[in-house]
Tab-separated table of C-alpha atoms in Angstrom:
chain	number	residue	atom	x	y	z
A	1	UNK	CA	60.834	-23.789	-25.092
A	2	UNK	CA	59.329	-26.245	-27.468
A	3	UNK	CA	57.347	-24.910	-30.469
A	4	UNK	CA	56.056	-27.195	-32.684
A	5	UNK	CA	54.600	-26.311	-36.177
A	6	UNK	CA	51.332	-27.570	-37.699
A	7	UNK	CA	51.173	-26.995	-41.187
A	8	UNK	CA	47.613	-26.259	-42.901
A	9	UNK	CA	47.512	-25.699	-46.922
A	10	UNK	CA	44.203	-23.792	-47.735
A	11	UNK	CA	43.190	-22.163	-50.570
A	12	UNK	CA	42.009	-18.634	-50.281
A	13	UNK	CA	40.052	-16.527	-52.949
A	14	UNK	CA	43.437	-15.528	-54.764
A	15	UNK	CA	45.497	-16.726	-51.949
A	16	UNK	CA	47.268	-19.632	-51.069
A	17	UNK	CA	47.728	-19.550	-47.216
A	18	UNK	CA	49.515	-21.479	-44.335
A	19	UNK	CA	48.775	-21.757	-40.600
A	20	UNK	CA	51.614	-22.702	-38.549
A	21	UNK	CA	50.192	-23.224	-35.224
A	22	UNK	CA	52.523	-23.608	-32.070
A	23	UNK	CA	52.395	-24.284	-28.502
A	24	UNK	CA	54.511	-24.572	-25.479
A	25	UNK	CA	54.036	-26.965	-23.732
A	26	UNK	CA	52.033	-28.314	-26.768
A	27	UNK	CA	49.697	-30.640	-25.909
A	28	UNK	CA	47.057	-29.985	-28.813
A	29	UNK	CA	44.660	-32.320	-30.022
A	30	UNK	CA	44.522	-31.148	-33.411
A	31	UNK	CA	40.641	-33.832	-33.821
A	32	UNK	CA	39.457	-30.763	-32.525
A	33	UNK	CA	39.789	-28.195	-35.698
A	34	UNK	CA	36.924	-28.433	-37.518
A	35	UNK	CA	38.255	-30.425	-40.565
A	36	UNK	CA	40.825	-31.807	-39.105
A	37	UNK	CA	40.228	-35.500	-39.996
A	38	UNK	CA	43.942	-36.702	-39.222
A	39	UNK	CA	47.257	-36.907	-39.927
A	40	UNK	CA	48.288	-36.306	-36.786
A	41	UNK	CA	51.523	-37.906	-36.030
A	42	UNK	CA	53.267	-38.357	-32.671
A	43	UNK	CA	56.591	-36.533	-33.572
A	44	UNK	CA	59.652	-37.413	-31.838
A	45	UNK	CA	59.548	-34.577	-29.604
A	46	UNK	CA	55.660	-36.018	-28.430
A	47	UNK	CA	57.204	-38.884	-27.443
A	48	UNK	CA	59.698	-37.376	-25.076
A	49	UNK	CA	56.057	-36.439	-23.864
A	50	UNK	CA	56.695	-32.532	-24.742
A	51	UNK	CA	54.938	-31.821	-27.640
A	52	UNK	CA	53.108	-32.362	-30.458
A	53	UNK	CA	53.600	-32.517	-34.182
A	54	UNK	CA	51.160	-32.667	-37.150
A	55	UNK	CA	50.719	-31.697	-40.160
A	56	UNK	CA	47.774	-31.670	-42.845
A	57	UNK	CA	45.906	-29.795	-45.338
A	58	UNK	CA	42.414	-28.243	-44.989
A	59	UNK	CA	39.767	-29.478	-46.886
A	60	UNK	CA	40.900	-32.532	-47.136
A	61	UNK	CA	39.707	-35.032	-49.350
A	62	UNK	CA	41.308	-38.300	-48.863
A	63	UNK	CA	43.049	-40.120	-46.096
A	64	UNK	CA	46.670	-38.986	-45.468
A	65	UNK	CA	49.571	-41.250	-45.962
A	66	UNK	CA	52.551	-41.080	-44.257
A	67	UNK	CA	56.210	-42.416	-44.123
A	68	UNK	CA	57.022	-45.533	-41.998
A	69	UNK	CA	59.451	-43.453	-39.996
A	70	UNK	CA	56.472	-41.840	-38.230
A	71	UNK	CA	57.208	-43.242	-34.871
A	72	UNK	CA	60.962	-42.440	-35.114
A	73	UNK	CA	63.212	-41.558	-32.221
A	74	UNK	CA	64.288	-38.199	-30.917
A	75	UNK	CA	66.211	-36.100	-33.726
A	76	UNK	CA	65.333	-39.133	-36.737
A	77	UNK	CA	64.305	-37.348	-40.235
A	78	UNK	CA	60.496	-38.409	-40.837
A	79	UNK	CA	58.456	-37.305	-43.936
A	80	UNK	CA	54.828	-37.041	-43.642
A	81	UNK	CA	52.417	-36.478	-46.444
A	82	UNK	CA	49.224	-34.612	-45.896
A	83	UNK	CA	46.050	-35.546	-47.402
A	84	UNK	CA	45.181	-34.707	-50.907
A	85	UNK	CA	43.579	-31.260	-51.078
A	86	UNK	CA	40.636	-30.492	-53.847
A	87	UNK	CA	41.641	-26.956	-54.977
A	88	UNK	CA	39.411	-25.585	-57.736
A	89	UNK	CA	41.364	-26.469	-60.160
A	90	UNK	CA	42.744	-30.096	-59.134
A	91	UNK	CA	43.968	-32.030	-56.439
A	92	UNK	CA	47.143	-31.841	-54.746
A	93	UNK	CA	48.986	-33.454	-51.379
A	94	UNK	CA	51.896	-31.209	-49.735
A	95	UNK	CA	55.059	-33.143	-48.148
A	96	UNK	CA	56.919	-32.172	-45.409
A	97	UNK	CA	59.974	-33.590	-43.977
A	98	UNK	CA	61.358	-32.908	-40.343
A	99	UNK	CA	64.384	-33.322	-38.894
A	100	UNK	CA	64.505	-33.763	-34.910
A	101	UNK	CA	62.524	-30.230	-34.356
A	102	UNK	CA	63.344	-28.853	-37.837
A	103	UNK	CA	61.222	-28.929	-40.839
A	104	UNK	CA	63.614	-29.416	-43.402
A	105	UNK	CA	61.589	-29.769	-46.699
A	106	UNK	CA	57.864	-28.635	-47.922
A	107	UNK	CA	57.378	-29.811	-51.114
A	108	UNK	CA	54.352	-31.070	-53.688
A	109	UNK	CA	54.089	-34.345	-52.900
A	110	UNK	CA	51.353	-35.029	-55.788
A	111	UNK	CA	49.718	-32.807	-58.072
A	112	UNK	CA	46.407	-34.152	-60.774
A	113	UNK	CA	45.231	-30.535	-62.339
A	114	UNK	CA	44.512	-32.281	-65.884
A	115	UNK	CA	48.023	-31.559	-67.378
A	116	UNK	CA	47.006	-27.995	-67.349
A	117	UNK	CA	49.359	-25.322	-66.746
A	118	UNK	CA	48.306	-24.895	-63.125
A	119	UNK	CA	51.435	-27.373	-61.939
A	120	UNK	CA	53.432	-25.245	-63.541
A	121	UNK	CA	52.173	-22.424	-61.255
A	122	UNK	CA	51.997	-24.019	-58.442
A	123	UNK	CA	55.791	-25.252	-58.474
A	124	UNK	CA	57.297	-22.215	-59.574
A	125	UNK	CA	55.195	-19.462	-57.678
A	126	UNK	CA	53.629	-20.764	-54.316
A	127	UNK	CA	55.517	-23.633	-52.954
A	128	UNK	CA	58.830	-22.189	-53.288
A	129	UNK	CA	57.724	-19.520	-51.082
A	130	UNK	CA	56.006	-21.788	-48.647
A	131	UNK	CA	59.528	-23.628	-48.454
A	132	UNK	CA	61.690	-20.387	-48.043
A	133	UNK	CA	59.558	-19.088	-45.534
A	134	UNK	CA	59.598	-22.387	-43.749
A	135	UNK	CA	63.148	-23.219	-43.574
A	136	UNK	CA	64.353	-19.342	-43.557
A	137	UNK	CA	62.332	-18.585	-40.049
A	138	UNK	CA	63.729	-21.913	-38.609
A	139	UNK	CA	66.962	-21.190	-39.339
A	140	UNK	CA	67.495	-17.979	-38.336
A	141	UNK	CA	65.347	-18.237	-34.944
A	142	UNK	CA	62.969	-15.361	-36.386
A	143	UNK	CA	58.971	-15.447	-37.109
A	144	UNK	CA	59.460	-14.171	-40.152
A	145	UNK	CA	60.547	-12.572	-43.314
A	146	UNK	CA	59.893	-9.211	-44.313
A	147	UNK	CA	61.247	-8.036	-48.000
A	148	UNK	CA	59.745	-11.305	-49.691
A	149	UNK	CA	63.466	-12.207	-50.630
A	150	UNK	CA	61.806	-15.979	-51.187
A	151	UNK	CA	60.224	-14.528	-54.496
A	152	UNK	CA	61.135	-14.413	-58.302
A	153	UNK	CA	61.332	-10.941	-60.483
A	154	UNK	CA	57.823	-10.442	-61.113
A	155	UNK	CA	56.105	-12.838	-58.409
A	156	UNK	CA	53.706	-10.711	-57.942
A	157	UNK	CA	52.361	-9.649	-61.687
A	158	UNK	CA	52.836	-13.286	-62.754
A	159	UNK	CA	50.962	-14.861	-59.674
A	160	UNK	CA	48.118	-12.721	-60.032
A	161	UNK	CA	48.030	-13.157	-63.834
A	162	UNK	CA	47.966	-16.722	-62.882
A	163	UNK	CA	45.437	-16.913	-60.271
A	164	UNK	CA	43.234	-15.444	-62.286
A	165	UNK	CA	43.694	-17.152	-65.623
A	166	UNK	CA	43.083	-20.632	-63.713
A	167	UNK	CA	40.169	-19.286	-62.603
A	168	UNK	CA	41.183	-19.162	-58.559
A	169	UNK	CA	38.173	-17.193	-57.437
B	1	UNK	CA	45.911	-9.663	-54.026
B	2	UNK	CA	46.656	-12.760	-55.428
B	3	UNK	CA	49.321	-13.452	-52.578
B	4	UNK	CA	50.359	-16.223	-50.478
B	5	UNK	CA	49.620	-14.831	-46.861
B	6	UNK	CA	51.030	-17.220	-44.163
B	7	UNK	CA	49.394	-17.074	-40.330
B	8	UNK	CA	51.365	-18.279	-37.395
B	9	UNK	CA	49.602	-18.399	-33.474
B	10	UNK	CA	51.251	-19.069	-30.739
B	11	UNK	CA	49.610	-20.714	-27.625
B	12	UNK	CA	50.350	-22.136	-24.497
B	13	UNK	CA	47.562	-24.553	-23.749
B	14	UNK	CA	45.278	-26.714	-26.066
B	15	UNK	CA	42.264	-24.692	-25.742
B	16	UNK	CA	43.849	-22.044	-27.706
B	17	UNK	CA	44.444	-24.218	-31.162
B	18	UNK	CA	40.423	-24.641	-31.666
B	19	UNK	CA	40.395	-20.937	-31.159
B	20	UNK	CA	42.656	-20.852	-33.581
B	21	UNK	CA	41.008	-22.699	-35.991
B	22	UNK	CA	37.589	-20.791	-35.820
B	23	UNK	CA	39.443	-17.792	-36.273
B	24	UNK	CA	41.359	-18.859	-39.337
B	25	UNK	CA	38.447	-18.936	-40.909
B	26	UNK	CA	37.495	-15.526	-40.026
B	27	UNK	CA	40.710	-14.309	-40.995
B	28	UNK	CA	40.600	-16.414	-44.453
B	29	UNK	CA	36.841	-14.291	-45.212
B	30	UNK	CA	38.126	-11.294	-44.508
B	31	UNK	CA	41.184	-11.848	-46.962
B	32	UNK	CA	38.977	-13.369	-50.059
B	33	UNK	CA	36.565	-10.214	-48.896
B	34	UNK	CA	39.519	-7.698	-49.297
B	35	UNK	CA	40.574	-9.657	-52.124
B	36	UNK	CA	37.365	-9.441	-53.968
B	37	UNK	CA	36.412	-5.714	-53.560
B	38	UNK	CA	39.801	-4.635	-53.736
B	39	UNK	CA	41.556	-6.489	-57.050
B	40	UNK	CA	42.485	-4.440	-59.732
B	41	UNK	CA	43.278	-7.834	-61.495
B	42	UNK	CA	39.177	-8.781	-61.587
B	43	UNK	CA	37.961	-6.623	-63.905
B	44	UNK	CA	33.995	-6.998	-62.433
B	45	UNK	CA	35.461	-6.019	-58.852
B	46	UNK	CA	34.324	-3.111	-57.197
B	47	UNK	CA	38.074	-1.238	-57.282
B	48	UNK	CA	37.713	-2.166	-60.784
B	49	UNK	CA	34.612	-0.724	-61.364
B	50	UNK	CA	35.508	2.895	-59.199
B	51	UNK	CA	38.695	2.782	-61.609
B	52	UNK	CA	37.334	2.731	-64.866
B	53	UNK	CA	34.281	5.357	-64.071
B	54	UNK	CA	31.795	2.745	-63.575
B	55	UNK	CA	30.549	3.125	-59.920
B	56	UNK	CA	31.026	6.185	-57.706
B	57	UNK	CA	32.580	5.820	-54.225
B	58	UNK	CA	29.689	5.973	-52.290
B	59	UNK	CA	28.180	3.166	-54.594
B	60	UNK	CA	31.329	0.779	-53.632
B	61	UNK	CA	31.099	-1.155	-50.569
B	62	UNK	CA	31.866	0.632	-47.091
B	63	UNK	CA	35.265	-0.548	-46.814
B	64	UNK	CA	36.290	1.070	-50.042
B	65	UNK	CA	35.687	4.812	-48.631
B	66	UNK	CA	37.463	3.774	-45.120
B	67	UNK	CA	40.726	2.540	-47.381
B	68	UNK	CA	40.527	5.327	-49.149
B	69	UNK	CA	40.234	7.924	-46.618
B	70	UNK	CA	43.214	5.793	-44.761
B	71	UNK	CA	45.251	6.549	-48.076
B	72	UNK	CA	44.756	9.717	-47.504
B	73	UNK	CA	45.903	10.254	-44.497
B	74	UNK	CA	49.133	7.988	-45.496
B	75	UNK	CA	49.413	10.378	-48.181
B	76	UNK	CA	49.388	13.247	-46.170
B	77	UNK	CA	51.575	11.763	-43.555
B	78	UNK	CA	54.401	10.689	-46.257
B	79	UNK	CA	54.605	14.208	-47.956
B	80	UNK	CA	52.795	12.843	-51.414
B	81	UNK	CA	55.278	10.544	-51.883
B	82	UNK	CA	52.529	7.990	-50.984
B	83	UNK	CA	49.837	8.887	-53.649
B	84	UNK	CA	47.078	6.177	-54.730
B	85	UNK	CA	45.367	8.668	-57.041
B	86	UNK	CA	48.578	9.628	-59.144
B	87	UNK	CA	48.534	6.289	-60.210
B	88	UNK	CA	49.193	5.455	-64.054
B	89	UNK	CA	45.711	3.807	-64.811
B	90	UNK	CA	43.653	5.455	-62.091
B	91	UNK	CA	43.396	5.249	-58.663
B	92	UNK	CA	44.990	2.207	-57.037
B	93	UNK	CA	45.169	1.677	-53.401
B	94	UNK	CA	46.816	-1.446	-53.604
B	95	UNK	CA	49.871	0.043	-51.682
B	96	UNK	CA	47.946	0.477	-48.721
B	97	UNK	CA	45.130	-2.569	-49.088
B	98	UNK	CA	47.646	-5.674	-48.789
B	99	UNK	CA	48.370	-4.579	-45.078
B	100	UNK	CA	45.156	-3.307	-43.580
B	101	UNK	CA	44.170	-6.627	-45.146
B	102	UNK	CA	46.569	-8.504	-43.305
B	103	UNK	CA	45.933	-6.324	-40.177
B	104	UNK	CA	42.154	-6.936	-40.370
B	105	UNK	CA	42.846	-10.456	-40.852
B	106	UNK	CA	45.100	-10.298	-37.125
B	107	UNK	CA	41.904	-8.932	-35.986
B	108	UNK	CA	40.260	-12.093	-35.833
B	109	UNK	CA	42.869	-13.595	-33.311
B	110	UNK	CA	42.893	-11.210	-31.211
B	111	UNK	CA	40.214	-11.513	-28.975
B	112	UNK	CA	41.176	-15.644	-28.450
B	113	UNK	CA	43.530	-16.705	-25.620
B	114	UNK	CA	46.538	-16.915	-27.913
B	115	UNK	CA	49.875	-14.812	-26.342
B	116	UNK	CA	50.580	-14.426	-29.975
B	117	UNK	CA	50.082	-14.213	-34.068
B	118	UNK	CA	51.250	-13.362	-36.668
B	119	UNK	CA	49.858	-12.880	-40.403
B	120	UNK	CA	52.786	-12.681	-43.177
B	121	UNK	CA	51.397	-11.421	-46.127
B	122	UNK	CA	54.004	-12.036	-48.763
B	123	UNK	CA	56.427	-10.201	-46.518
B	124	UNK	CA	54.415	-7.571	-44.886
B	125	UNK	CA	53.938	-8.680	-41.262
B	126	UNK	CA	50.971	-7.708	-38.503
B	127	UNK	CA	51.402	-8.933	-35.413
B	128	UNK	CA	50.724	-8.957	-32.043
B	129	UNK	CA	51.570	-10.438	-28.424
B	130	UNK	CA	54.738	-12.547	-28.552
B	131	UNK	CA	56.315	-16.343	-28.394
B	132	UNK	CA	54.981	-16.248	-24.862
B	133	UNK	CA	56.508	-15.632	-21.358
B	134	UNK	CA	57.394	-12.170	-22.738
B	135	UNK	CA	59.566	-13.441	-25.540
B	136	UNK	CA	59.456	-11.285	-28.215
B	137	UNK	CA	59.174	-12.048	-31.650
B	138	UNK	CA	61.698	-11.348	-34.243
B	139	UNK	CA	61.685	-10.768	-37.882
B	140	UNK	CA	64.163	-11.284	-40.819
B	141	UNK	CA	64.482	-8.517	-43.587
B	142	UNK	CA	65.242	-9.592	-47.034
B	143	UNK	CA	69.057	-8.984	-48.294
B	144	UNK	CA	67.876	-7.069	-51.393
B	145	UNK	CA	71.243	-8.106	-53.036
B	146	UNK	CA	71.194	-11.930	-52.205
B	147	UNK	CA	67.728	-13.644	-52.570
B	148	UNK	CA	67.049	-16.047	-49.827
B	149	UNK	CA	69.772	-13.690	-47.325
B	150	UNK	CA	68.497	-11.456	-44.989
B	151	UNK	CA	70.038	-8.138	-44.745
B	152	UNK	CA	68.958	-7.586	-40.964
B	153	UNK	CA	67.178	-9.029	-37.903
B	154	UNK	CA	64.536	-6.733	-36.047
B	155	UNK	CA	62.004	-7.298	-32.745
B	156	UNK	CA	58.893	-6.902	-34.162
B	157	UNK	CA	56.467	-5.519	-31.741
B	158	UNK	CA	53.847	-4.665	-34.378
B	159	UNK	CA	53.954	-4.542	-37.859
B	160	UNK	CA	56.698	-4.261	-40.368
B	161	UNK	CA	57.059	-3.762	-44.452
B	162	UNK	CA	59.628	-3.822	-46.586
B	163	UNK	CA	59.549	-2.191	-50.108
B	164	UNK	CA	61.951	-2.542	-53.005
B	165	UNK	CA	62.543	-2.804	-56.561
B	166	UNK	CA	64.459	-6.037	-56.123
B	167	UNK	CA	61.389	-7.998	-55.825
B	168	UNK	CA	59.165	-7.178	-58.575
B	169	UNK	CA	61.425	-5.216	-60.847
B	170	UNK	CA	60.221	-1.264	-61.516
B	171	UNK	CA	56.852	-1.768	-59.265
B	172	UNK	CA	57.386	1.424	-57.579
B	173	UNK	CA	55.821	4.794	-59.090
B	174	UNK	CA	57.010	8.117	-58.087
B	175	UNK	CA	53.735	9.916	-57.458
B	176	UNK	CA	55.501	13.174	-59.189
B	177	UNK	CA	56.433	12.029	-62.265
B	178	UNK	CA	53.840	8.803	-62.676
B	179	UNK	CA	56.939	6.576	-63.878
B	180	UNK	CA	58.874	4.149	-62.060
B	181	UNK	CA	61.625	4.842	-59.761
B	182	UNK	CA	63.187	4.038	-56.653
B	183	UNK	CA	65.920	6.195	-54.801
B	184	UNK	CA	66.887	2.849	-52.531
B	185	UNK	CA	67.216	-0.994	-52.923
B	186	UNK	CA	64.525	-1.554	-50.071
B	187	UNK	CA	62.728	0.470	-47.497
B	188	UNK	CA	61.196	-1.389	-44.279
B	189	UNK	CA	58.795	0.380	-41.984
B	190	UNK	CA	58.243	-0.541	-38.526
B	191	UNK	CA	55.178	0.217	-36.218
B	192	UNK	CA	51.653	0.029	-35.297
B	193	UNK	CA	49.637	-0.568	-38.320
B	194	UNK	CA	50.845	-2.233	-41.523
B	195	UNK	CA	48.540	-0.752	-43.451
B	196	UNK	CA	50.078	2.311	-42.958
B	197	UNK	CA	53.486	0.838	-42.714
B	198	UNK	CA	53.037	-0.813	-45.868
B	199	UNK	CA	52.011	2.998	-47.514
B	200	UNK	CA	55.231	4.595	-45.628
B	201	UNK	CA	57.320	1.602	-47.208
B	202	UNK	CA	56.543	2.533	-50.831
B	203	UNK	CA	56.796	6.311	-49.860
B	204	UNK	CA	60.315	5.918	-48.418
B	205	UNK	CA	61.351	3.489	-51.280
B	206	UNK	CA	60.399	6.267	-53.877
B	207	UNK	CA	61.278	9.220	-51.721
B	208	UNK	CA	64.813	7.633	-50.587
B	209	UNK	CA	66.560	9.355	-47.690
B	210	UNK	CA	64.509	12.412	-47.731
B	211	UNK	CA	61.676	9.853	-46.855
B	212	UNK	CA	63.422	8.577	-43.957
B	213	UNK	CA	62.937	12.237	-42.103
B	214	UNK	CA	59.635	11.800	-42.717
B	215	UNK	CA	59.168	8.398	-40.737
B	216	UNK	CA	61.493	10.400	-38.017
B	217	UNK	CA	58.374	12.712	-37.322
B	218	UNK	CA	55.972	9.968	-37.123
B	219	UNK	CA	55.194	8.978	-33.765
B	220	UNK	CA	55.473	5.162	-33.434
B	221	UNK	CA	56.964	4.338	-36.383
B	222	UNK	CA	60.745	3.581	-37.706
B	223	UNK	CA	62.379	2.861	-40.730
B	224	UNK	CA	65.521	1.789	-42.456
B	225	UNK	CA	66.915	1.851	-46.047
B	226	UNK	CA	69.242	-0.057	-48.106
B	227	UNK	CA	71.002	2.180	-50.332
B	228	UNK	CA	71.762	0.724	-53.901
B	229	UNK	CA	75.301	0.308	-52.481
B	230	UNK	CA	74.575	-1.556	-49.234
B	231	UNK	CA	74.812	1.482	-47.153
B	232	UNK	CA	72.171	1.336	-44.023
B	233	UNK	CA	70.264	4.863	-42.799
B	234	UNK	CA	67.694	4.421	-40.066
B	235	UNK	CA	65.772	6.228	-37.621
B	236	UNK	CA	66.746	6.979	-34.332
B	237	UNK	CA	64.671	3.958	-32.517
B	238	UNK	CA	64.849	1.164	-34.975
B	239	UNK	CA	64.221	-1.974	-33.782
B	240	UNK	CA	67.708	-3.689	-34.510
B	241	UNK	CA	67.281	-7.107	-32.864
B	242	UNK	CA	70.641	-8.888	-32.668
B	243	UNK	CA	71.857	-11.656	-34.290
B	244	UNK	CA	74.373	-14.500	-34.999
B	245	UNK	CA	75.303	-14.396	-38.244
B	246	UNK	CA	75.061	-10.488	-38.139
B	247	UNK	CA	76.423	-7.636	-36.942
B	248	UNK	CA	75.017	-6.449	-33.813
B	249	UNK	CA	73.989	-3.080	-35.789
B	250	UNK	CA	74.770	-2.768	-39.146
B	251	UNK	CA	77.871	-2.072	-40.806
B	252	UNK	CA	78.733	1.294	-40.071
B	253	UNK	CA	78.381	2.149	-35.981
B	254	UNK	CA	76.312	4.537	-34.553
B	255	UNK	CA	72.777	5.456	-34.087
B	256	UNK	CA	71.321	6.488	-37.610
B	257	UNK	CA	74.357	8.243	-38.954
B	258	UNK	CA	75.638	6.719	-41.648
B	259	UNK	CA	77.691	8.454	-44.636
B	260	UNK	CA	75.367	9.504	-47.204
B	261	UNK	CA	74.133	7.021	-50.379
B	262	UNK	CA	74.856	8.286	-53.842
C-alpha cells in the first residue's frame, strides 16, 4: 500500500496546523479543495500511475514555485515549494523535499514578517515540530507521536506567550 | 491552546479528499472556538473571565459547563489526582480542554467516507478507523530521556496521551499540595476519549504508580509509565504494538509486572 502525503500549512486562531491527506490507491485531484489553486505535482510514484503527490499551503496567495526535478523518476529527491501563505502577521512559503516515497525535509522556504520577531518564532517553535513529526512517523512506520518529544523545555509557555504577543488571534 | 495540532485522513478513493477538505474547516472552527473560550493566555476570554470572578458559569458559553462537568467526572474517576479547581491561579481546565478539543475536532470527519483520521494535537492523539483494509494504526511514544527517540510503539485504536515533566519542565501540579511534582518521567493513557485520556495522563504523571491502579479499574482504558529510571509499569491490556528497532515488550518481560521504581 501506497500512501501519499499532501501537506496543507494553515493558520488557526492560536494554532498552526497540518493536514496530511492520504489515499490508497490515490488518485486525488487535489483542484477540487476549495483553495486549492495548485501546486500539484505528479510525484514519481504518480507516474508509475499509483498515486499522487502534492503539496501546498492554504490560503494561498501567490503562485507556487517548484524545483525543476518535479517530473523526476521513481525514488529521485525533488523539492517543491508551496505557495506563499499571508499569515496575520506576514507572509511565508513552506519547502518540502521528498525522497522516492519519503518526505525528507519541511522547512521555511521564505519568510517577510517585517524583521519582527515573528521569524524567530516561527523557526524555533512551529516548524521544527512540523519537521519531527514529519520525518519521525515516516520513519518509524507509525501515525504518530505521542509525548511531544519534537518540542523544546518550555514549548508550550513560550509558544503561547508568542502567539499572543504577535497578535495570532 | 496556542498549539500546533496536525490532522491526517486516510481514504481510499478521490471522493473522500473534498470531504476532507470541507471538514478541515469544520475541524479548524471548532479548534479557534475551543481556543477562544477556553485560553487562559487571552485575558478577555471567557475561561479568563470565570477565573478571575468576572462572569459566573452559567454566564460562560455552553461548552464551558459541559468541560467542566467532564472535569469532574475525570476528577472523580482519577481519585483527585486530576483536579482543575486546585489549581494555583484558579480554576484551569486546560488539562482536560486540549483533548476534547482535539476529539471534537475528529468529530467533523467522522461522518465522511474516510476509513480513517487522525488529529495530533501536540502529542495527544484522537482517532478513529484505520490505514484501511483493517490496518491498524500505530503510534510512537516519546523517549522522555532522548528527545526525538521514542520510548515505545502502541496500536492506537482510539485515543492516546502522554504526560511528563520532560517536555515543559515542572508543568505538572499535584492537586494536594498546589506545587509542582511528578512521581514519573511520562505517563501515556490509552482509550476512548482523549479528553479524558489527556485528564488520566496528568493524574497518573502526578499520582505515579499508585495512579496506574487507578487506570486498571477503568473500563476501556490503559496506561503505562516511565519511571525516572527507565523502568516500564503498565496495565494489564496495553496496547504494545511491536516494533523493529524495539523490543517486542519492553525491557523487563511479563505482563505489567515490573520491579518497583524508586
Amino acid at each position: 500500500m501506497r500512501r501519499t502525503p499532501i501537506v496543507i500549512t494553515a493558520t488557526f486562531a492560536g494554532l498552526a496546523g497540518v493536514l496530511a491527506f492520504h489515499t490508497t490507491p490515490a488518485k486525488l485531484s487535489l483542484g477540487a479543495l476549495p483553495g486549492a489553486s495548485g501546486t500539484v505535482q505528479p510525484s514519481a510514484a504518480a507516474s508509475s500511475g499509483s498515486s499522487q503527490r502534492a503539496q501546498r499551503a492554504a490560503g494561498a496567495s501567490s503562485p507556487p514555485r517548484s524545483s525543476p526535478t518535479a517530473k523526476a523518476k521513481p525514488g529521485a529527491t525533488r523539492t517543491v515549494v508551496g505557495p506563499a501563505v499571508n499569515y496575520n502577521f506576514g507572509v511565508l512559503s513552506v519547502s518540502v523535499t521528498v525522497s522516492g516515497n519519503k518526505i525528507t525535509k519541511v522547512g521555511i522556504a521564505s519568510l517577510d514578517d517585517g524583521g519582527s520577531q515573528r521569524s524567530q518564532f516561527i523557526d524555533q517553535q512551529s516548524i521544527p515540530i512540523l519537521i519531527q513529526e514529519t520525518l519521525q512517523a515516516q520513519s518509524a512506520n507509525i501515525q504518530g507521536v505521542s509525548g511531544a518529544s519534537y518540542t523544546s523545555a518550555g514549548f508550550q509557555q513560550s509558544l503561547q506567550a508568542a502567539l499572543h504577543t504577535l497578535g495570532f488571534q | 491552546m496556542g498549539t500546533v495540532v496536525t490532522i491526517d485522513v486516510y481514504t481510499t478513493d478521490a471522493t473522500g479528499g473534498e470531504d476532507a477538505s470541507r471538514q478541515l474547516a469544520t475541524a479548524r472552527a471548532l479548534l479557534q472556538r475551543a481556543d477562544a473560550v477556553f485560553s487562559t493566555w487571552q485575558p478577555h476570554s471567557p475561561v479568563s473571565r470565570l477565573r478571575r470572578g468576572e462572569i459566573t458559569c452559567a454566564q460562560a458559553p455552553a461548552e464551558v459547563s459541559e468541560v467542566l462537568e467532564q472535569c469532574a467526572v475525570a476528577r472523580e474517576l482519577s481519585g483527585g489526582w486530576f483536579d482543575p479547581w486546585a489549581m494555583p491561579g484558579g480554576i484551569d481546565p486546560t488539562g482536560y480542554v486540549k483533548g476534547w478539543a482535539a476529539q471534537r475536532a475528529l468529530g467533523a470527519f467522522r461522518a465522511s467516507g474516510v476509513c480513517g483520521a487522525i488529529v495530533n494535537a501536540a502529542g495527544d492523539i484522537a482517532s478513529f478507523g484505520d490505514l484501511g483494509g483493517g490496518k491498524l494504526f500505530r503510534a510512537g511514544i516519546a523517549d522522555p530521556f532522548s528527545p526525538g527517540r521514542l520510548a515505545e510503539v502502541v496500536y492506537l485504536s482510539r485515543a492516546i496521551a502522554t504526560s511528563g515533566t520532560y517536555e515543559r519542565g515542572n508543568h505538572l501540579i499535584d492537586p494536594r499540595s498546589g506545587r509542582p511534582a511528578a512521581r514519573v518521567a511520562s505517563a501515556s493513557v490509552t482509550g476512548p476519549d482523549l479528553g479524558l485520556a489527556d485528564a488520566l495522563a496528568t493524574a497518573v504523571a502526578v499520582a505515579g504508580e499508585t495512579g496506574l491502579d487507578l487506570i486498571e479499574a477503568l473500563d476501556g482504558y490503559e496506561a503505562l509509565i516511565i519511571a525516572f529510571d527507565g523502568r516500564r509499569r503498565w496495565t494489564e491490556n496495553f496496547p504494545f504494538a511491536p516494533h523493529a528497532a524495539l523490543p517486542l515488550s519492553p525491557s523487563v518481560s511479563g505482563s505489567g509486572e515490573v520491579a518497583p521504581v524508586g
